[in-house]
Amino acid sequence: MSRPELQAPPEIYYGDAEAKKYTTNTRNQQIQADMTYRALELLNLPPDQPAFLLDIGCGSGLSGAILDEEGYGWAGVDIAPSMLEVALEREVEGDLFLQDIGQGFGFRPGSFDGAISISVLQWLLNAETSHPTSSPPHRLNRFFTTLYSALRNPSRAVLQFYPSSDDQIQLITSIAQKAGFGGGIVVDYPNSKKAKKVFLCLFVGGGGGGQQQQLPRGLEVEDERVSFERRRETEKKRDRSGKRKSLKDRDWILKKKELYRQRGKEGVPRDSRYTGRKRKPTF
């Protein structure tokens, strides 16, 4: 079966029917969740601190649901209107933008503390027209230069994708480096045709104290348990009904509200002595 990106542009391929089919497929949900947890692991964000992330190619919000669970604020961009419509129906918490990432981003410099992308980057490797601005190198250059600007210093971007050749990997990494990024390719389970996953782990700036950020190690077969460590820890935090136990104490809520205010978000509730207080059940 031909790969989706070779059949039609994403905004056409993911029409109303395909968008709903993709979102309700339990296998897609599981794969998307596993790769999102792994991307967050590679982002290596400071624990117990609020962060504002960019979900590139957010689709119907499957990755966004994981970001919500982990307590992150986020904004998502996608080119497929039908996918974003499903995301709105699912009432995801992130801010959604209809945008062609091949034309670049319009966010203010330093807007995001990190970025993730699941199964999206390969869509930029196909020219839809013969116009020079539709060529993969031109679109990748616009993508990486504007992404670099949108990220704060220091930070990371973790982009999982499905390359069809080593030449595609070389093209992508070289253009990312020219845009200013450090980092490189991380491959999980390189000897498994089924489980192999490719992540482009990009760095903006150093790791603090004048040190350079170190490229994470890919997972091997014997380390398979590590890739699901975050998911298992999350499951442990669920109560018997399956709902996630609340980890949002007063300090965490105040930090997140202050982050929203700094980013100019409207309608942030005022702080009070009741902020973060657990409400008594009503009868």
Coordinates of N, CA and C in Angstrom, one line a residue, residues 99-251:
Q99 N -2.6 26.1 9.3 CA -1.4 26.7 8.7 C -0.6 25.6 7.9
D100 N 0.0 26.1 6.9 CA 0.9 25.2 6.1 C 2.3 25.4 6.6
I101 N 2.9 24.4 7.3 CA 4.2 24.6 7.9 C 5.3 24.8 6.9
G102 N 5.0 24.4 5.7 CA 6.0 24.6 4.6 C 6.2 26.0 4.2
Q103 N 5.3 26.9 4.7 CA 5.4 28.3 4.4 C 6.0 29.0 5.7
G104 N 6.3 28.3 6.7 CA 6.9 28.8 7.9 C 5.9 29.3 8.9
F105 N 6.4 29.6 10.1 CA 5.5 30.0 11.2 C 5.6 31.6 11.4
G106 N 4.5 32.1 12.0 CA 4.4 33.5 12.2 C 4.4 33.9 13.7
F107 N 4.9 33.0 14.5 CA 4.9 33.3 16.0 C 6.0 34.2 16.3
R108 N 5.8 34.9 17.4 CA 6.9 35.8 17.9 C 8.1 35.1 18.3
P109 N 9.3 35.7 18.2 CA 10.5 35.0 18.6 C 10.5 34.5 20.1
G110 N 10.9 33.3 20.4 CA 11.0 32.8 21.7 C 9.6 32.5 22.3
S111 N 8.6 32.2 21.5 CA 7.3 32.0 22.1 C 7.2 30.6 22.8
F112 N 8.0 29.6 22.4 CA 7.7 28.3 22.9 C 8.9 27.7 23.7
D113 N 8.6 26.9 24.7 CA 9.7 26.3 25.5 C 10.1 25.0 24.9
G114 N 9.5 24.5 23.8 CA 9.9 23.3 23.1 C 8.9 23.0 22.0
A115 N 9.2 22.0 21.2 CA 8.2 21.7 20.1 C 8.3 20.2 19.9
I116 N 7.2 19.6 19.5 CA 7.2 18.2 19.1 C 6.4 18.0 17.8
S117 N 6.7 17.0 17.1 CA 5.9 16.7 15.9 C 5.9 15.2 15.7
I118 N 4.8 14.6 15.4 CA 4.6 13.1 15.3 C 4.2 12.8 13.8
S119 N 5.0 12.2 13.1 CA 4.6 11.6 11.7 C 4.2 12.7 10.8
V120 N 5.0 13.8 10.7 CA 4.6 15.0 9.9 C 5.7 15.4 8.9
L121 N 6.9 15.4 9.3 CA 8.0 16.0 8.5 C 8.1 15.4 7.1
Q122 N 7.8 14.1 6.9 CA 7.9 13.5 5.6 C 6.9 14.1 4.6
W123 N 5.9 14.8 5.0 CA 4.9 15.4 4.1 C 5.6 16.6 3.4
L124 N 6.7 17.2 4.0 CA 7.3 18.3 3.3 C 8.3 17.9 2.2
L125 N 8.5 16.6 2.0 CA 9.4 16.1 1.1 C 8.9 15.8 -0.3
N126 N 7.6 16.3 -0.5 CA 7.0 16.1 -1.8 C 6.5 17.4 -2.4
A127 N 7.0 17.7 -3.6 CA 6.6 19.0 -4.3 C 5.2 18.8 -4.9
E128 N 4.3 19.7 -4.5 CA 2.9 19.7 -5.0 C 2.8 20.3 -6.4
T129 N 3.7 21.3 -6.7 CA 3.7 22.0 -8.0 C 5.1 22.1 -8.5
S130 N 5.3 22.6 -9.7 CA 6.6 22.8 -10.3 C 7.2 24.1 -9.9
H131 N 6.5 25.0 -9.1 CA 7.0 26.3 -8.7 C 8.2 26.1 -7.8
P132 N 9.2 26.9 -7.9 CA 10.4 26.8 -7.0 C 10.1 26.8 -5.5
T133 N 9.0 27.6 -5.1 CA 8.7 27.7 -3.7 C 8.0 26.4 -3.2
S134 N 7.7 25.5 -4.1 CA 7.1 24.2 -3.7 C 8.1 23.1 -3.5
S135 N 9.4 23.4 -3.8 CA 10.4 22.4 -3.8 C 10.6 22.0 -2.3
P136 N 10.9 20.8 -2.0 CA 11.2 20.4 -0.6 C 12.3 21.2 0.1
P137 N 13.5 21.5 -0.6 CA 14.5 22.3 0.1 C 14.0 23.7 0.5
H138 N 13.2 24.3 -0.4 CA 12.6 25.6 -0.1 C 11.7 25.6 1.1
R139 N 10.8 24.6 1.1 CA 9.8 24.5 2.2 C 10.5 24.1 3.5
L140 N 11.4 23.2 3.4 CA 12.1 22.8 4.7 C 12.9 24.0 5.2
N141 N 13.5 24.8 4.4 CA 14.2 26.0 4.8 C 13.3 27.0 5.6
R142 N 12.1 27.2 5.0 CA 11.2 28.1 5.6 C 10.7 27.5 7.0
F143 N 10.5 26.2 7.0 CA 10.0 25.5 8.2 C 11.1 25.7 9.3
F144 N 12.3 25.3 9.0 CA 13.3 25.3 10.1 C 13.8 26.7 10.5
T145 N 13.9 27.6 9.6 CA 14.3 29.0 10.0 C 13.3 29.6 10.9
T146 N 12.0 29.5 10.6 CA 11.0 30.1 11.4 C 10.7 29.3 12.7
L147 N 10.9 28.0 12.7 CA 10.8 27.2 13.9 C 11.9 27.6 14.9
Y148 N 13.1 27.8 14.4 CA 14.3 28.2 15.2 C 14.0 29.5 15.9
S149 N 13.4 30.5 15.2 CA 13.0 31.8 15.8 C 11.9 31.7 16.8
A150 N 11.0 30.7 16.6 CA 9.9 30.6 17.5 C 10.2 30.0 18.9
L151 N 11.4 29.3 19.0 CA 11.8 28.6 20.2 C 12.7 29.5 21.0
R152 N 12.5 29.4 22.4 CA 13.4 30.2 23.3 C 14.7 29.5 23.3
N153 N 15.7 30.2 23.9 CA 17.0 29.7 24.1 C 17.4 29.6 25.5
P154 N 17.7 28.4 26.0 CA 17.8 27.1 25.3 C 16.5 26.3 25.3
S155 N 16.4 25.5 24.3 CA 15.2 24.6 24.2 C 15.5 23.5 23.2
R156 N 14.5 22.6 23.0 CA 14.7 21.5 22.0 C 13.4 21.4 21.2
A157 N 13.6 20.8 20.0 CA 12.4 20.3 19.2 C 12.7 18.9 18.9
V158 N 11.6 18.1 19.0 CA 11.8 16.6 18.7 C 10.7 16.3 17.7
L159 N 11.2 15.9 16.5 CA 10.3 15.7 15.3 C 10.5 14.2 14.9
Q160 N 9.4 13.4 15.1 CA 9.4 12.0 14.7 C 8.9 12.0 13.3
F161 N 9.6 11.2 12.4 CA 9.1 11.2 11.0 C 9.5 9.9 10.4
Y162 N 9.0 9.6 9.2 CA 9.2 8.4 8.5 C 10.0 8.6 7.1
P163 N 11.3 8.6 7.2 CA 12.0 8.9 5.9 C 12.0 7.6 5.1
S164 N 12.0 7.8 3.8 CA 12.0 6.7 2.8 C 13.4 6.3 2.4
S165 N 14.4 7.2 2.7 CA 15.8 6.9 2.3 C 16.8 7.7 3.1
D166 N 18.0 7.3 3.1 CA 19.1 8.1 3.8 C 19.3 9.5 3.2
D167 N 19.0 9.6 1.9 CA 19.1 10.9 1.3 C 18.2 11.9 1.9
Q168 N 17.0 11.5 2.2 CA 16.0 12.4 2.8 C 16.5 12.8 4.2
I169 N 17.0 11.9 5.0 CA 17.6 12.2 6.3 C 18.7 13.2 6.2
Q170 N 19.5 13.0 5.2 CA 20.7 14.0 5.0 C 20.1 15.4 4.6
L171 N 19.1 15.4 3.7 CA 18.6 16.7 3.3 C 18.0 17.4 4.5
I172 N 17.2 16.7 5.3 CA 16.5 17.4 6.4 C 17.5 17.9 7.5
T173 N 18.5 17.0 7.8 CA 19.4 17.4 8.9 C 20.3 18.6 8.4
S174 N 20.7 18.6 7.2 CA 21.6 19.6 6.7 C 20.9 21.0 6.7
I175 N 19.6 21.0 6.3 CA 18.9 22.3 6.2 C 18.6 22.7 7.7
A176 N 18.3 21.8 8.6 CA 18.1 22.2 10.0 C 19.3 22.8 10.6
Q177 N 20.5 22.3 10.3 CA 21.8 22.8 10.8 C 22.1 24.2 10.2
K178 N 21.7 24.4 8.9 CA 21.9 25.7 8.3 C 21.0 26.7 8.9
A179 N 19.9 26.3 9.5 CA 19.0 27.2 10.1 C 19.4 27.6 11.5
G180 N 20.5 26.9 12.0 CA 21.0 27.3 13.3 C 20.9 26.2 14.4
F181 N 20.2 25.1 14.1 CA 20.0 24.1 15.1 C 21.2 23.2 15.3
G182 N 21.4 22.8 16.5 CA 22.3 21.7 16.8 C 21.5 20.4 17.0
G183 N 22.2 19.3 17.3 CA 21.5 18.0 17.5 C 21.7 17.1 16.3
G184 N 20.7 16.2 16.2 CA 20.9 15.2 15.1 C 19.8 14.2 15.2
I185 N 20.1 13.0 14.6 CA 19.1 11.9 14.5 C 19.2 10.9 15.6
V186 N 18.1 10.6 16.2 CA 18.0 9.5 17.2 C 17.2 8.4 16.7
V187 N 17.7 7.2 16.7 CA 16.9 6.1 16.1 C 16.6 5.1 17.2
D188 N 15.4 4.8 17.5 CA 15.0 3.8 18.4 C 14.8 2.4 17.7
Y189 N 15.3 1.4 18.3 CA 15.2 0.0 17.8 C 15.7 -0.1 16.3
P190 N 16.9 0.3 16.0 CA 17.4 0.4 14.6 C 17.4 -1.0 13.9
N191 N 17.4 -2.1 14.6 CA 17.5 -3.4 14.0 C 16.1 -4.1 13.8
S192 N 15.1 -3.3 14.1 CA 13.7 -3.9 14.0 C 13.0 -3.1 12.9
K193 N 12.5 -3.9 11.9 CA 11.8 -3.2 10.8 C 10.4 -2.7 11.3
K194 N 9.8 -3.4 12.2 CA 8.5 -3.0 12.7 C 8.5 -1.9 13.8
A195 N 9.5 -2.0 14.7 CA 9.5 -1.0 15.8 C 10.4 0.2 15.6
K196 N 11.2 0.2 14.6 CA 12.2 1.3 14.3 C 11.4 2.6 14.2
K197 N 12.0 3.6 14.9 CA 11.4 4.9 14.9 C 12.6 5.9 14.8
V198 N 12.4 6.9 13.9 CA 13.4 8.0 13.7 C 12.9 9.3 14.3
F199 N 13.8 9.9 15.1 CA 13.5 11.2 15.7 C 14.6 12.2 15.3
L200 N 14.2 13.4 14.9 CA 15.1 14.5 14.7 C 15.1 15.3 16.0
C201 N 16.2 15.2 16.7 CA 16.3 15.9 18.0 C 17.1 17.2 17.9
L202 N 16.5 18.3 17.9 CA 17.2 19.6 17.6 C 17.3 20.4 18.8
F203 N 18.5 21.1 18.9 CA 18.8 22.0 20.0 C 18.9 23.4 19.6
V204 N 18.3 24.3 20.5 CA 18.6 25.7 20.3 C 19.4 26.2 21.5
G205 N 20.6 26.7 21.3 CA 21.5 27.1 22.4 C 22.1 25.9 23.1
G206 N 22.7 26.3 24.2 CA 23.4 25.3 25.0 C 22.6 24.7 26.2
G207 N 23.2 23.9 27.0 CA 22.5 23.3 28.1 C 22.6 24.0 29.4
G208 N 23.2 25.2 29.4 CA 23.4 26.0 30.6 C 24.8 25.9 31.1
G209 N 25.3 26.9 31.7 CA 26.7 26.9 32.2 C 27.7 26.7 31.2
G210 N 27.4 27.2 29.9 CA 28.4 27.1 28.8 C 28.5 25.7 28.2
Q211 N 27.7 24.7 28.7 CA 27.8 23.4 28.2 C 26.9 23.2 27.0
Q212 N 27.4 22.3 26.1 CA 26.5 22.0 24.9 C 25.6 20.9 25.3
Q213 N 24.4 20.9 24.7 CA 23.4 19.8 24.9 C 23.9 18.6 24.3
Q214 N 23.7 17.4 24.9 CA 24.1 16.2 24.4 C 23.0 15.4 23.7
L215 N 23.3 14.9 22.6 CA 22.3 14.1 21.8 C 21.9 12.9 22.6
P216 N 20.6 12.6 22.8 CA 20.2 11.4 23.6 C 20.5 10.2 22.8
R217 N 20.6 9.1 23.6 CA 20.9 7.8 23.0 C 19.6 7.1 22.5
G218 N 19.6 6.5 21.4 CA 18.4 5.8 20.9 C 18.2 4.5 21.7
L219 N 17.0 4.0 21.8 CA 16.6 2.8 22.5 C 17.0 1.6 21.7
E220 N 17.5 0.6 22.4 CA 17.9 -0.7 21.8 C 16.8 -1.7 22.3
V221 N 16.9 -2.9 21.7 CA 15.8 -3.9 22.1 C 15.8 -4.2 23.5
E222 N 17.0 -4.3 24.1 CA 17.1 -4.7 25.6 C 16.6 -3.6 26.5
D223 N 16.5 -2.3 25.9 CA 16.0 -1.2 26.6 C 14.5 -0.9 26.4
E224 N 13.8 -1.9 25.8 CA 12.4 -1.6 25.4 C 11.6 -1.1 26.5
R225 N 11.8 -1.5 27.7 CA 11.0 -1.1 28.8 C 11.1 0.4 29.0
V226 N 12.2 1.0 28.7 CA 12.4 2.4 28.9 C 11.5 3.3 28.1
S227 N 11.2 2.9 26.9 CA 10.3 3.7 26.0 C 8.9 3.9 26.6
F228 N 8.5 3.0 27.4 CA 7.1 3.1 28.0 C 7.2 3.4 29.5
E229 N 8.3 3.9 29.9 CA 8.4 4.2 31.4 C 7.5 5.4 31.7
R230 N 7.5 6.4 30.9 CA 6.7 7.6 31.2 C 5.2 7.2 31.2
R231 N 4.8 6.3 30.3 CA 3.4 5.9 30.2 C 3.0 5.1 31.4
R232 N 3.9 4.2 31.9 CA 3.6 3.4 33.1 C 3.5 4.3 34.3
E233 N 4.4 5.3 34.4 CA 4.3 6.1 35.5 C 3.0 6.9 35.5
T234 N 2.6 7.3 34.4 CA 1.3 8.0 34.3 C 0.1 7.1 34.7
E235 N 0.2 5.9 34.2 CA -0.9 4.9 34.6 C -0.9 4.7 36.1
K236 N 0.2 4.7 36.7 CA 0.3 4.6 38.2 C -0.5 5.7 38.9
K237 N -0.5 6.8 38.2 CA -1.1 8.0 38.8 C -2.6 8.1 38.6
R238 N -3.2 7.1 38.0 CA -4.6 7.0 37.8 C -5.3 6.3 38.9
D239 N -6.5 6.7 39.3 CA -7.2 6.0 40.3 C -8.0 4.8 39.7
R240 N -8.7 4.2 40.5 CA -9.4 2.9 40.1 C -10.4 3.2 39.0
S241 N -11.0 4.4 38.9 CA -12.0 4.7 37.9 C -11.3 4.9 36.5
G242 N -10.0 5.0 36.5 CA -9.3 5.3 35.3 C -8.9 6.7 35.1
K243 N -9.4 7.6 36.0 CA -9.1 9.0 35.8 C -7.8 9.4 36.4
R244 N -7.1 10.3 35.8 CA -5.8 10.7 36.3 C -5.9 11.4 37.6
K245 N -5.1 11.0 38.6 CA -5.1 11.7 39.9 C -4.5 13.1 39.7
S246 N -5.1 14.1 40.3 CA -4.7 15.5 40.2 C -3.3 15.7 40.8
L247 N -2.4 16.3 40.0 CA -1.1 16.6 40.5 C -0.9 18.2 40.5
K248 N -2.0 18.9 40.2 CA -1.9 20.3 40.1 C -2.2 21.0 41.4
D249 N -1.1 21.2 42.2 CA -1.3 21.9 43.4 C -1.3 23.4 43.2
R250 N -1.4 24.2 44.3 CA -1.6 25.6 44.2 C -0.4 26.3 43.5
D251 N 0.9 25.9 43.8 CA 2.0 26.5 43.2 C 2.1 26.2 41.7

